[in-house]
Coordinates of C-alpha atoms in Angstrom, one line a residue:
M163 CA -2.9 -26.9 26.0
T164 CA -6.7 -26.3 25.8
L165 CA -9.0 -28.0 23.3
A166 CA -11.2 -25.2 21.8
Q167 CA -13.2 -24.2 18.7
P168 CA -11.0 -22.5 16.1
G169 CA -11.8 -18.8 15.9
S170 CA -12.4 -18.5 19.6
W171 CA -8.8 -19.0 20.7
R172 CA -7.4 -16.4 23.0
S173 CA -4.5 -14.6 21.4
P174 CA -2.0 -12.2 22.9
I175 CA -2.0 -10.4 19.5
T176 CA -4.4 -7.5 20.1
P177 CA -6.0 -5.2 17.5
E178 CA -3.9 -2.4 18.8
M179 CA -0.8 -4.3 17.9
L180 CA -1.8 -4.2 14.2
T181 CA -1.0 -0.5 14.3
E182 CA 1.7 -0.4 17.0
S183 CA 3.7 -3.0 15.0
G184 CA 2.7 -1.5 11.7
V185 CA 5.6 0.8 10.9
T186 CA 6.5 0.4 7.2
F187 CA 10.0 1.1 5.9
G188 CA 9.8 2.8 2.5
Y189 CA 13.2 3.8 0.9
T190 CA 16.8 4.0 1.9
Q191 CA 19.5 6.5 0.9
T192 CA 23.1 7.0 1.8
F193 CA 24.6 10.5 1.8
D194 CA 28.0 11.6 3.0
G195 CA 28.5 8.4 4.9
E196 CA 25.2 8.5 6.7
L197 CA 22.2 6.2 6.2
Y198 CA 18.7 7.6 5.9
W199 CA 15.3 6.0 5.4
D200 CA 11.6 6.8 5.7
E201 CA 9.0 5.2 8.0
L202 CA 5.2 5.2 7.5
R203 CA 3.7 5.3 11.0
P204 CA 0.0 4.4 11.5
T205 CA 0.1 5.6 15.1
E206 CA 0.8 9.1 13.8
N207 CA -2.2 9.2 11.5
G208 CA -0.1 7.7 8.6
R209 CA 2.7 10.3 8.9
N210 CA 5.8 9.4 6.7
V211 CA 8.9 10.4 8.6
V212 CA 12.5 10.7 7.2
V213 CA 14.9 9.2 9.7
S214 CA 18.7 9.3 10.1
K215 CA 20.6 6.4 11.5
T216 CA 22.5 8.6 14.0
G217 CA 20.2 11.6 14.3
G218 CA 16.7 10.0 14.5
D219 CA 13.7 11.7 13.1
L220 CA 14.4 14.6 10.7
L221 CA 10.9 15.7 10.0
P222 CA 9.1 17.2 13.0
P223 CA 5.4 16.6 13.4
P224 CA 3.0 17.2 11.7
W225 CA 5.1 17.3 8.5
S226 CA 4.9 14.2 6.4
A227 CA 7.0 13.3 3.3
S228 CA 4.5 11.8 0.9
T229 CA 3.9 12.4 -2.8
R230 CA 0.8 11.4 -4.6
V231 CA 2.3 11.2 -8.1
H232 CA 0.5 8.5 -10.0
E233 CA -1.8 8.4 -6.9
M234 CA 0.4 5.5 -5.8
G235 CA 3.1 7.7 -4.5
G236 CA 6.8 7.0 -4.4
L237 CA 10.1 8.4 -3.4
S238 CA 9.2 11.8 -1.9
W239 CA 12.4 13.0 -0.2
L240 CA 16.1 13.5 -0.7
V241 CA 18.9 14.2 1.7
C242 CA 21.4 16.5 -0.1
T243 CA 23.6 19.5 -0.1
W244 CA 21.8 22.4 -1.7
Q245 CA 23.2 26.0 -1.8
K246 CA 26.1 24.7 0.5
V247 CA 23.7 23.5 3.2
T248 CA 22.9 19.8 3.9
G249 CA 19.2 19.2 4.6
V250 CA 16.1 17.4 3.4
L251 CA 14.0 18.1 0.3
F252 CA 10.6 16.6 0.6
A253 CA 7.1 16.6 -0.9
E254 CA 4.6 17.5 1.9
K255 CA 1.6 15.3 2.1
T256 CA -1.0 18.0 2.7
D257 CA -0.3 20.4 -0.2
Q258 CA 2.1 18.3 -2.3
R259 CA 4.6 21.2 -2.5
I260 CA 8.3 20.7 -2.3
Y261 CA 9.9 21.9 1.0
W262 CA 13.4 22.4 2.2
L263 CA 14.4 21.5 5.7
A264 CA 17.7 22.8 6.9
P265 CA 19.3 22.0 10.3
G266 CA 17.9 24.2 13.1
A267 CA 15.1 25.6 10.9
G268 CA 11.5 24.7 10.0
P269 CA 10.4 23.5 6.5
V270 CA 10.4 26.3 3.8
P271 CA 8.3 25.9 0.7
I272 CA 10.2 25.9 -2.6
T273 CA 7.5 25.4 -5.2
P274 CA 4.4 27.7 -5.4
E275 CA 0.9 26.9 -4.3
S276 CA -1.1 25.1 -7.0
P277 CA -3.7 27.4 -8.7
T278 CA -7.4 26.7 -8.0
G279 CA -8.5 23.7 -10.0
T280 CA -4.9 22.5 -10.5
L281 CA -2.7 20.2 -8.4
A282 CA 1.0 19.9 -8.9
R283 CA 2.9 17.0 -7.4
Y284 CA 6.6 16.2 -7.4
C285 CA 8.9 13.2 -6.9
D286 CA 12.3 11.6 -7.6
F287 CA 14.5 14.5 -6.7
L288 CA 18.2 15.1 -7.6
I289 CA 20.5 18.1 -7.4
R290 CA 22.4 19.6 -10.3
D291 CA 24.4 22.7 -9.6
S292 CA 22.0 25.0 -7.8
E293 CA 18.8 23.5 -9.2
I294 CA 16.4 20.7 -8.1
W295 CA 15.6 18.4 -10.9
C296 CA 12.6 16.1 -10.6
I297 CA 9.4 14.7 -12.0
R298 CA 6.3 17.0 -12.0
E299 CA 2.7 15.8 -12.4
I300 CA 0.0 18.4 -13.0
T301 CA -3.7 17.5 -12.8
R302 CA -6.4 19.8 -14.0
G303 CA -9.8 18.2 -13.6
H304 CA -9.6 14.9 -15.6
E305 CA -6.5 16.0 -17.5
T306 CA -3.0 14.9 -16.3
S307 CA 0.4 15.7 -17.7
R308 CA 4.0 15.1 -16.5
D309 CA 7.3 16.6 -17.3
L310 CA 10.9 16.7 -16.1
I311 CA 11.6 20.1 -14.5
A312 CA 14.4 22.1 -13.0
I313 CA 13.7 24.4 -10.0
N314 CA 16.0 27.2 -9.1
P315 CA 16.6 28.5 -5.5
V316 CA 13.8 31.1 -5.7
G317 CA 11.3 28.5 -6.9
E318 CA 11.3 29.4 -10.6
I319 CA 10.6 26.3 -12.8
R320 CA 11.7 25.4 -16.3
T321 CA 10.9 22.4 -18.3
L322 CA 13.6 19.9 -19.2
D323 CA 11.6 17.4 -21.1
A324 CA 7.8 16.9 -21.8
N325 CA 7.9 14.3 -24.6
S326 CA 6.6 11.4 -22.5
H327 CA 3.5 10.8 -20.5
F328 CA 5.2 8.9 -17.7
Y329 CA 8.7 9.3 -16.1
A330 CA 10.7 7.5 -13.5
H331 CA 14.3 6.8 -12.3
L332 CA 16.1 10.1 -13.0
V333 CA 19.9 9.5 -12.7
L334 CA 22.8 11.9 -13.5
S335 CA 26.0 10.6 -15.0
P336 CA 29.1 10.9 -12.8
D337 CA 30.2 14.0 -14.7
Q338 CA 26.7 15.4 -14.5
N339 CA 26.7 16.0 -18.3
S340 CA 24.1 13.3 -19.1
L341 CA 20.7 12.4 -17.7
A342 CA 19.1 9.0 -17.9
W343 CA 15.5 8.1 -17.1
I344 CA 12.7 5.6 -17.7
S345 CA 9.6 6.6 -19.7
W346 CA 6.5 5.0 -21.1
E347 CA 3.2 5.8 -22.7
H348 CA -0.4 4.8 -22.5
P349 CA -1.7 2.1 -22.8
Q350 CA 1.5 0.4 -21.4
M351 CA 1.9 -0.1 -17.7
P352 CA 5.5 0.1 -16.5
W353 CA 5.8 -3.7 -16.3
D354 CA 4.5 -4.1 -19.9
G355 CA 6.9 -1.8 -21.8
T356 CA 9.2 1.1 -21.0
E357 CA 12.2 2.8 -22.5
L358 CA 15.6 3.8 -21.0
R359 CA 16.3 7.2 -22.4
V360 CA 19.5 9.3 -22.2
A361 CA 20.1 12.9 -23.1
K362 CA 23.2 15.1 -23.0
I363 CA 23.1 18.2 -20.9
S364 CA 24.3 21.5 -22.5
S365 CA 26.4 24.1 -20.7
N366 CA 23.3 26.1 -19.9
G367 CA 21.5 23.1 -18.4
E368 CA 19.2 22.3 -21.3
L369 CA 18.6 18.7 -22.4
A370 CA 19.4 17.7 -25.9
T371 CA 17.1 15.4 -27.8
S372 CA 17.0 12.1 -25.9
E373 CA 17.8 8.7 -27.4
A374 CA 16.3 5.3 -26.4
R375 CA 19.0 3.0 -25.2
A376 CA 16.8 0.0 -24.2
G377 CA 13.2 -1.1 -23.9
S378 CA 10.2 -1.1 -26.1
T379 CA 6.4 -1.5 -25.8
S380 CA 7.0 -5.2 -25.1
E381 CA 10.2 -5.0 -23.0
A382 CA 10.0 -3.5 -19.5
V383 CA 13.2 -1.8 -18.2
N384 CA 13.9 0.0 -15.0
S385 CA 16.5 0.8 -12.3
P386 CA 19.3 2.4 -14.4
V387 CA 22.7 3.1 -12.8
W388 CA 25.7 4.7 -14.4
A389 CA 28.9 2.6 -14.6
N390 CA 30.8 5.6 -16.1
N391 CA 29.8 8.6 -18.2
E392 CA 28.8 6.5 -21.2
T393 CA 27.7 3.0 -19.8
L394 CA 24.6 2.2 -17.9
F395 CA 23.4 -1.0 -16.2
Y396 CA 19.7 -1.6 -15.9
L397 CA 17.1 -4.3 -15.4
S398 CA 15.1 -5.8 -18.3
D399 CA 12.7 -8.6 -18.8
K400 CA 13.7 -9.1 -22.5
S401 CA 14.7 -12.7 -21.7
G402 CA 11.4 -13.5 -19.9
F403 CA 12.7 -12.6 -16.5
W404 CA 14.0 -9.3 -15.2
N405 CA 17.8 -9.7 -15.4
I406 CA 20.7 -7.3 -15.4
W407 CA 21.7 -5.8 -18.7
E408 CA 24.3 -3.3 -19.9
T409 CA 24.2 -0.5 -22.5
S410 CA 27.0 1.7 -23.8
G411 CA 25.1 3.3 -26.6
L412 CA 27.5 1.7 -29.1
G413 CA 25.1 -0.9 -30.6
S414 CA 23.6 -4.0 -29.1
N415 CA 23.1 -4.2 -25.4
R416 CA 24.6 -7.0 -23.3
Q417 CA 22.9 -9.3 -20.9
V418 CA 25.1 -9.4 -17.7
V419 CA 23.1 -12.0 -15.8
S420 CA 21.0 -14.8 -17.3
E421 CA 18.7 -16.4 -14.8
S422 CA 15.2 -17.8 -14.7
A423 CA 14.7 -15.6 -11.6
E424 CA 13.5 -12.1 -11.2
W425 CA 15.9 -9.2 -10.4
S426 CA 13.1 -6.6 -10.4
K427 CA 9.5 -6.0 -9.3
P428 CA 6.5 -4.2 -10.8
M429 CA 7.0 -0.4 -10.7
W430 CA 3.9 0.6 -8.8
Q431 CA 5.7 3.5 -7.2
V432 CA 8.3 5.8 -8.6
G433 CA 11.8 5.5 -7.0
M434 CA 12.3 1.8 -6.2
N435 CA 16.0 1.1 -5.7
L436 CA 16.7 -2.4 -7.0
L437 CA 20.1 -2.0 -8.7
R438 CA 23.2 -0.2 -7.2
I439 CA 26.8 0.1 -8.1
L440 CA 29.8 -0.2 -5.7
P441 CA 33.0 1.8 -5.9
D442 CA 34.8 -1.1 -7.4
G443 CA 32.3 -1.4 -10.3
K444 CA 30.5 -4.4 -9.0
L445 CA 26.7 -4.4 -8.9
V446 CA 24.3 -5.0 -6.1
G447 CA 20.7 -6.3 -6.7
I448 CA 18.0 -8.5 -5.4
H449 CA 17.0 -11.8 -7.1
G450 CA 14.9 -14.9 -6.5
S451 CA 11.2 -15.6 -6.2
P452 CA 8.5 -14.6 -3.7
A453 CA 9.4 -17.7 -1.7
A454 CA 13.1 -16.8 -1.3
E455 CA 15.0 -13.7 -2.4
K456 CA 18.6 -12.8 -1.8
V457 CA 20.7 -9.6 -1.9
A458 CA 23.6 -10.4 -4.3
V459 CA 26.8 -8.8 -5.5
V460 CA 27.4 -9.2 -9.2
D461 CA 30.7 -9.0 -11.2
P462 CA 29.5 -7.3 -14.4
T463 CA 32.5 -8.6 -16.4
T464 CA 31.9 -12.3 -15.7
G465 CA 28.3 -12.3 -14.6
A466 CA 29.3 -14.1 -11.4
V467 CA 26.6 -13.8 -8.7
T468 CA 27.5 -14.0 -5.0
D469 CA 24.6 -14.1 -2.5
C470 CA 24.8 -12.2 0.8
K471 CA 24.0 -14.3 3.8
S472 CA 20.8 -13.5 5.7
E473 CA 18.0 -15.1 7.6
L474 CA 15.6 -12.7 5.8
S475 CA 13.7 -14.1 2.8
N476 CA 12.4 -11.1 0.9
F477 CA 13.9 -7.6 0.1
S478 CA 12.5 -4.4 -1.4
Q479 CA 15.1 -1.6 -1.5
I480 CA 18.9 -1.3 -1.5
S481 CA 21.5 1.4 -1.0
V482 CA 25.3 1.3 -0.9
H483 CA 28.1 3.3 0.6
D484 CA 31.8 2.3 0.1
N485 CA 31.8 -1.5 1.0
Q486 CA 28.5 -1.4 2.8
I487 CA 25.2 -2.6 1.5
F488 CA 21.9 -1.6 3.1
A489 CA 18.6 -3.3 2.4
I490 CA 15.1 -3.3 3.5
G491 CA 13.8 -6.8 4.0
G492 CA 11.7 -9.2 6.1
G493 CA 11.6 -12.9 7.0
V494 CA 9.5 -15.5 8.8
K495 CA 10.5 -14.1 12.2
V496 CA 11.0 -10.5 11.2
P497 CA 8.2 -8.4 9.7
A498 CA 10.5 -5.7 8.5
A499 CA 14.1 -4.6 9.0
I500 CA 16.9 -2.5 7.6
V501 CA 20.0 -4.6 7.5
E502 CA 23.6 -4.1 6.5
F503 CA 25.9 -6.5 4.5
S504 CA 29.6 -6.4 3.8
A505 CA 30.0 -6.2 0.0
S506 CA 33.4 -7.9 0.1
T507 CA 32.4 -10.9 2.3
G508 CA 28.6 -11.1 1.8
Q509 CA 28.2 -11.4 5.6
D510 CA 25.4 -9.9 7.5
A511 CA 26.9 -6.9 9.3
G512 CA 24.0 -6.2 11.6
T513 CA 20.5 -4.7 11.8
I514 CA 20.0 -1.0 11.7
S515 CA 16.4 -0.8 12.5
E516 CA 13.7 -3.5 13.0
V517 CA 10.0 -4.0 13.4
S518 CA 10.1 -6.7 16.1
L519 CA 7.5 -9.2 16.8
P520 CA 5.2 -7.9 19.6
V521 CA 4.7 -11.4 21.1
D522 CA 6.5 -14.7 21.4
V523 CA 7.4 -16.1 17.9
R524 CA 5.4 -19.3 18.8
Y525 CA 2.2 -17.3 18.1
F526 CA 3.3 -16.7 14.5
P527 CA 2.7 -19.4 11.9
T528 CA 5.3 -21.3 9.9
V529 CA 4.7 -20.3 6.3
R530 CA 5.3 -22.8 3.6
N531 CA 5.2 -22.4 -0.2
V532 CA 2.9 -24.8 -2.1
S533 CA 1.5 -25.2 -5.5
F534 CA -1.6 -26.6 -7.1
P535 CA -2.6 -27.4 -10.7
S536 CA -4.8 -24.8 -12.4
K537 CA -7.9 -25.6 -14.5
A538 CA -5.6 -25.0 -17.6
G539 CA -2.9 -27.3 -16.3
R540 CA -0.6 -24.5 -15.1
T541 CA 1.1 -24.3 -11.7
V542 CA -0.6 -21.9 -9.2
H543 CA 1.6 -20.7 -6.4
A544 CA 0.4 -20.2 -2.8
F545 CA 1.6 -19.8 0.8
I546 CA 0.0 -21.7 3.6
S547 CA 0.1 -20.4 7.2
E548 CA -1.5 -22.9 9.5
A549 CA -3.5 -22.1 12.7
T550 CA -0.8 -21.7 15.4
N551 CA -1.2 -21.0 19.1
P552 CA 0.9 -22.8 21.8
D553 CA -2.0 -22.5 24.2
F554 CA -4.7 -24.2 22.2
E555 CA -5.4 -27.2 20.0
S556 CA -8.2 -27.4 17.6
S557 CA -11.4 -29.2 18.4
E558 CA -12.1 -29.4 14.7
K559 CA -10.5 -28.6 11.3
P560 CA -9.6 -24.9 11.3
P561 CA -11.5 -22.6 9.0
V562 CA -9.5 -21.5 6.0
I563 CA -9.2 -17.9 4.9
I564 CA -8.2 -17.6 1.2
T565 CA -6.4 -14.3 0.6
A566 CA -6.2 -12.7 -2.9
H567 CA -3.5 -10.0 -3.2
G568 CA -4.2 -6.6 -4.9
G569 CA -2.6 -5.3 -8.0
P570 CA -3.4 -7.6 -9.7
T571 CA 0.2 -7.2 -10.9
A572 CA 1.8 -8.0 -7.5
N573 CA 2.5 -11.0 -5.3
T574 CA 2.5 -12.2 -1.7
T575 CA 5.4 -13.5 0.4
G576 CA 6.0 -15.6 3.5
V577 CA 7.3 -12.7 5.5
A578 CA 6.0 -12.5 9.1
A579 CA 2.9 -10.4 9.1
I580 CA 1.1 -9.3 12.2
K581 CA -2.2 -9.2 10.3
R582 CA -1.8 -12.8 9.3
A583 CA -0.8 -13.9 12.8
F584 CA -3.8 -12.0 14.2
V585 CA -6.1 -14.6 12.7
T586 CA -3.9 -17.7 12.7
S587 CA -3.3 -17.3 16.4
R588 CA -7.1 -17.4 16.8
G589 CA -7.5 -20.7 15.0
F590 CA -7.6 -19.9 11.3
T591 CA -5.4 -21.3 8.5
V592 CA -4.6 -18.6 5.9
V593 CA -3.7 -19.4 2.3
D594 CA -2.3 -16.5 0.3
V595 CA -2.6 -17.2 -3.5
D596 CA -0.4 -15.9 -6.2
Y597 CA -2.9 -16.5 -9.0
G598 CA -1.9 -16.3 -12.7
G599 CA -0.8 -12.7 -13.4
S600 CA 1.2 -12.4 -10.2
T601 CA 4.7 -11.1 -10.3
G602 CA 7.9 -12.9 -9.2
Y603 CA 7.6 -15.9 -11.5
G604 CA 8.6 -14.4 -14.9
R605 CA 6.9 -12.5 -17.7
D606 CA 5.0 -15.6 -19.0
Y607 CA 3.3 -16.1 -15.6
R608 CA 2.6 -12.4 -15.3
E609 CA 1.0 -12.2 -18.8
V610 CA -1.3 -15.2 -18.2
L611 CA -3.8 -12.6 -17.0
K612 CA -3.6 -10.4 -20.1
G613 CA -7.2 -10.2 -21.5
Q614 CA -8.3 -12.7 -18.9
W615 CA -8.8 -10.6 -15.7
G616 CA -11.8 -11.9 -13.9
I617 CA -11.3 -15.4 -15.4
V618 CA -7.8 -16.7 -14.7
D619 CA -7.5 -15.2 -11.3
T620 CA -10.9 -16.5 -10.2
E621 CA -10.2 -20.0 -11.7
D622 CA -6.9 -20.2 -10.0
I623 CA -8.4 -19.3 -6.6
L624 CA -11.0 -22.0 -7.1
A625 CA -8.3 -24.5 -8.1
V626 CA -6.4 -23.8 -4.9
V627 CA -9.6 -24.3 -2.9
A628 CA -10.2 -27.6 -4.6
G629 CA -6.6 -28.6 -3.9
L630 CA -7.0 -27.7 -0.2
I631 CA -10.2 -29.7 0.1
E632 CA -8.7 -32.7 -1.7
S633 CA -5.6 -32.7 0.5
G634 CA -7.6 -32.5 3.6
I635 CA -6.4 -29.1 4.7
A636 CA -9.8 -27.4 4.4
D637 CA -13.3 -28.2 5.5
P638 CA -15.5 -27.4 2.5
N639 CA -18.1 -25.7 4.7
Q640 CA -15.6 -23.4 6.4
I641 CA -13.7 -21.6 3.6
L642 CA -13.6 -17.8 3.7
I643 CA -12.2 -15.4 1.1
R644 CA -10.7 -11.9 1.6
G645 CA -8.9 -9.4 -0.5
G646 CA -8.3 -5.7 -1.3
S647 CA -8.5 -3.7 -4.5
A648 CA -7.8 -6.2 -7.3
G649 CA -8.0 -8.8 -4.6
G650 CA -11.4 -7.5 -3.7
F651 CA -12.4 -8.1 -7.3
V652 CA -11.3 -11.7 -6.9
V653 CA -13.4 -11.9 -3.7
L654 CA -16.5 -10.6 -5.5
N655 CA -16.0 -12.8 -8.5
G656 CA -15.4 -15.9 -6.3
L657 CA -18.6 -15.2 -4.4
V658 CA -20.9 -14.7 -7.5
H659 CA -19.4 -17.4 -9.6
S660 CA -19.2 -20.2 -7.1
N661 CA -20.8 -21.4 -3.8
V662 CA -17.6 -22.7 -2.1
F663 CA -17.1 -19.7 0.2
A664 CA -18.9 -19.4 3.6
A665 CA -18.3 -15.6 3.5
G666 CA -16.2 -12.9 2.0
A667 CA -14.4 -9.7 3.1
N668 CA -14.0 -7.1 0.4
Y669 CA -11.6 -4.2 1.0
Y670 CA -12.2 -1.4 -1.6
G671 CA -12.6 -4.0 -4.4
V672 CA -13.5 -3.5 -8.0
A673 CA -17.2 -4.3 -8.5
E674 CA -18.0 -2.8 -11.9
L675 CA -15.4 -2.6 -14.6
T676 CA -17.0 0.1 -16.8
M677 CA -17.1 2.3 -13.7
L678 CA -13.4 1.6 -13.2
A679 CA -12.6 2.3 -16.8
Q680 CA -14.4 5.7 -16.7
D681 CA -13.8 6.8 -13.1
T682 CA -10.2 6.2 -12.1
H683 CA -6.9 8.0 -12.1
D684 CA -4.5 8.5 -15.0
F685 CA -1.8 6.0 -14.1
E686 CA -4.3 3.1 -14.2
S687 CA -6.7 4.5 -16.7
R688 CA -5.4 2.2 -19.5
Y689 CA -4.4 -0.7 -17.3
L690 CA -7.6 -2.5 -18.2
D691 CA -6.7 -2.4 -21.9
S692 CA -4.3 -5.3 -21.4
L693 CA -6.3 -7.0 -18.6
V694 CA -9.7 -6.9 -20.3
G695 CA -9.7 -5.1 -23.6
A696 CA -10.0 -1.6 -25.1
Y697 CA -12.8 0.6 -23.7
P698 CA -15.4 1.6 -24.8
Q699 CA -14.9 -0.6 -27.9
E700 CA -15.2 -3.8 -25.8
R701 CA -17.7 -2.5 -23.3
D702 CA -19.8 -5.7 -23.5
L703 CA -16.8 -7.6 -22.3
Y704 CA -16.3 -5.2 -19.4
I705 CA -19.9 -5.9 -18.3
E706 CA -19.5 -9.6 -18.7
R707 CA -16.4 -9.6 -16.4
S708 CA -17.9 -7.4 -13.7
P709 CA -19.0 -9.1 -10.5
L710 CA -21.8 -6.6 -10.1
T711 CA -23.4 -8.0 -13.3
Y712 CA -23.9 -11.3 -11.4
A713 CA -24.8 -9.8 -8.0
D714 CA -28.1 -11.6 -8.0
N715 CA -26.1 -14.9 -7.8
L716 CA -24.6 -13.9 -4.5
T717 CA -25.7 -16.1 -1.6
S718 CA -22.7 -15.8 0.8
P719 CA -22.5 -13.2 3.5
L720 CA -20.3 -10.2 2.6
I721 CA -18.5 -7.5 4.7
I722 CA -17.2 -4.4 2.8
F723 CA -14.6 -1.8 3.8
Q724 CA -14.1 1.3 1.8
G725 CA -12.2 4.6 2.0
A726 CA -14.3 7.7 1.4
D727 CA -11.5 9.5 -0.4
D728 CA -10.3 6.6 -2.6
P729 CA -9.5 7.9 -6.1
I730 CA -8.6 4.5 -7.5
V731 CA -11.6 2.5 -6.6
P732 CA -14.2 5.2 -5.7
P733 CA -16.8 4.5 -3.0
S734 CA -19.4 4.2 -5.8
Q735 CA -17.9 0.7 -6.5
S736 CA -18.4 -0.6 -3.0
Q737 CA -21.8 1.2 -2.6
A738 CA -23.1 -0.6 -5.7
F739 CA -22.4 -4.0 -4.2
R740 CA -23.7 -2.9 -0.8
D741 CA -27.0 -1.9 -2.5
A742 CA -27.1 -5.3 -4.3
C743 CA -26.8 -7.0 -1.0
I744 CA -29.7 -4.9 0.4
K745 CA -31.8 -5.6 -2.6
N746 CA -31.3 -9.4 -2.5
G747 CA -31.5 -9.7 1.3
I748 CA -27.9 -10.9 1.7
K749 CA -26.3 -10.8 5.1
H750 CA -23.7 -8.0 4.9
K751 CA -22.0 -5.1 6.7
Y752 CA -20.7 -2.0 5.1
F753 CA -18.0 0.4 6.5
E754 CA -16.9 3.6 4.8
F755 CA -14.1 5.6 6.4
P756 CA -13.8 9.4 6.0
G757 CA -10.2 10.5 5.3
E758 CA -9.0 7.1 4.1
S759 CA -7.9 6.5 0.6
H760 CA -6.8 3.4 -1.3
G761 CA -5.2 1.3 1.5
F762 CA -5.9 2.3 5.1
R763 CA -3.4 4.2 7.2
K764 CA -5.2 5.4 10.3
S765 CA -4.8 3.3 13.5
E766 CA -8.5 3.4 14.3
T767 CA -9.5 2.3 10.8
I768 CA -7.1 -0.6 10.8
M769 CA -8.3 -1.8 14.2
T770 CA -12.0 -1.4 13.3
C771 CA -11.5 -3.5 10.2
A772 CA -9.7 -6.3 12.0
I773 CA -12.3 -6.5 14.8
E774 CA -15.3 -6.3 12.5
E775 CA -14.0 -8.8 10.0
L776 CA -13.4 -11.3 12.7
K777 CA -16.7 -10.7 14.4
F778 CA -18.4 -11.2 11.0
Y779 CA -16.7 -14.5 10.5
G780 CA -17.9 -15.5 14.0
E781 CA -21.5 -14.7 13.1
V782 CA -21.3 -16.8 10.0
L783 CA -19.4 -19.8 11.4
G784 CA -20.9 -19.8 14.9
F785 CA -18.0 -18.8 17.2
T786 CA -17.3 -15.9 19.4
P787 CA -13.9 -14.3 18.8
N788 CA -11.8 -13.6 21.9
L789 CA -10.9 -9.9 21.4

């Protein structure tokens, strides 16, 4: 073992591995006894491919199943039998039209081209008789509308419902005579307040007036599944945590499971599959905290919960077929996998597909969950990944990289991450912070950030830094901070409101809140109402919370990465902070990538960012990274 300066350690984890090992599993579906899923592949320019367990890739290149509904995307494909043929319906990334792919044929467009100045997008498909039912989003300039539609085999479209601004989770009753869905309105976000609505379907396929079965502006519901033609199970945070509930439409709803643990996640994308029903009537869900989640089978009559056995610690999607449960998950030694469980025994029945570690597991850190007291006396959750490399030992205390997740309504986990190991194997300790407002810890923790964005998150990050210094983990002169989107907002605020960071890395972060309030997409256009306040009525508060307002306070070096086509945090945000750095003579670097949006997908972009960020830290802290 060689004694060497942290940051300069030689690591077998190369920049290329960040993309080679970067396949992301999206959704799973079972149909006619077969398992299907989709894979996002950076090495194919971010192509999203529908895959069959036995048949391999179903979408030939360059086709990519990727919807831009809500700009965040979601479930963009469905394997089904339509017009007596089994094939794949999918929304194509380039033109957002729906296509039909039958065996032995090429994709055929179903929906028409969008007229000039208009863009139609589609997601969350199901088949009823000969029609495709789905969610449609139409954008005309700055105006966006959504509806539920039915599409016949020749591409003619009729509207089923247009009474809500947002839709998700379309599910048909077993007899196909009722449709259930989730809806919500501005200014709520889908984790603030939604409704579970049900409508009868007439003999000619029209929807009757829908009724709200659950949810409100202060209760977030999602993931409905039919138990029979009248009763639905769903997830609700009415108790303070997302738990399983039941509604029969006959009066009050019943809480099936009562736990101080989450059974759901924030609905950033349409189509998440977090509750399923087995043939015997039992339910399958995911519960726990960001530190430890389990796939579980639930008896809805007694509320008894039986956890499935797995070495994985976090899960995101589930599907079922007969007695089989399929889940997408990850763990400390597995970045991502699709695994199978037996519903009757809870035993792990094997791995279907896996993103394996590209190098020996000894180059990956052990991740431990920790907590620190906040300024207000709350508990702040975090994950520590210590510098780890079997070939080197540190000649000094390793530099610490504080990571702030995006969202901000999101969280981090301890799942093995190649991007994290890329730096820990070179001598950095990484601390991922679930600041107040993060998900996975109940509604109260999530709502700490309401009206306090830019304050609570920044204070919590600084509280963790203070705790790390006090506990001897961090050298106060070698603490770095990085984050993307809302995490980039935390980075910028941390840099302008303190002097504890040696440098920062900002990935498409929010710099100026009034810009964001006026220049962002519809889905998040009222997000700031709850995080900050109503705009423009409270414009002064927006200016007060914006890191750009305090750019002259910046003294730490800053590196900025931005997508040129980002509709959520437009380049103007990052350019404004770049210009402030130039004006004030602050050491900085700025990278803007054509063809990239909110979150980078291209291999060359991902590698460039990793290399340049590490080199920048080396320039600041005085080491030469071994790349």
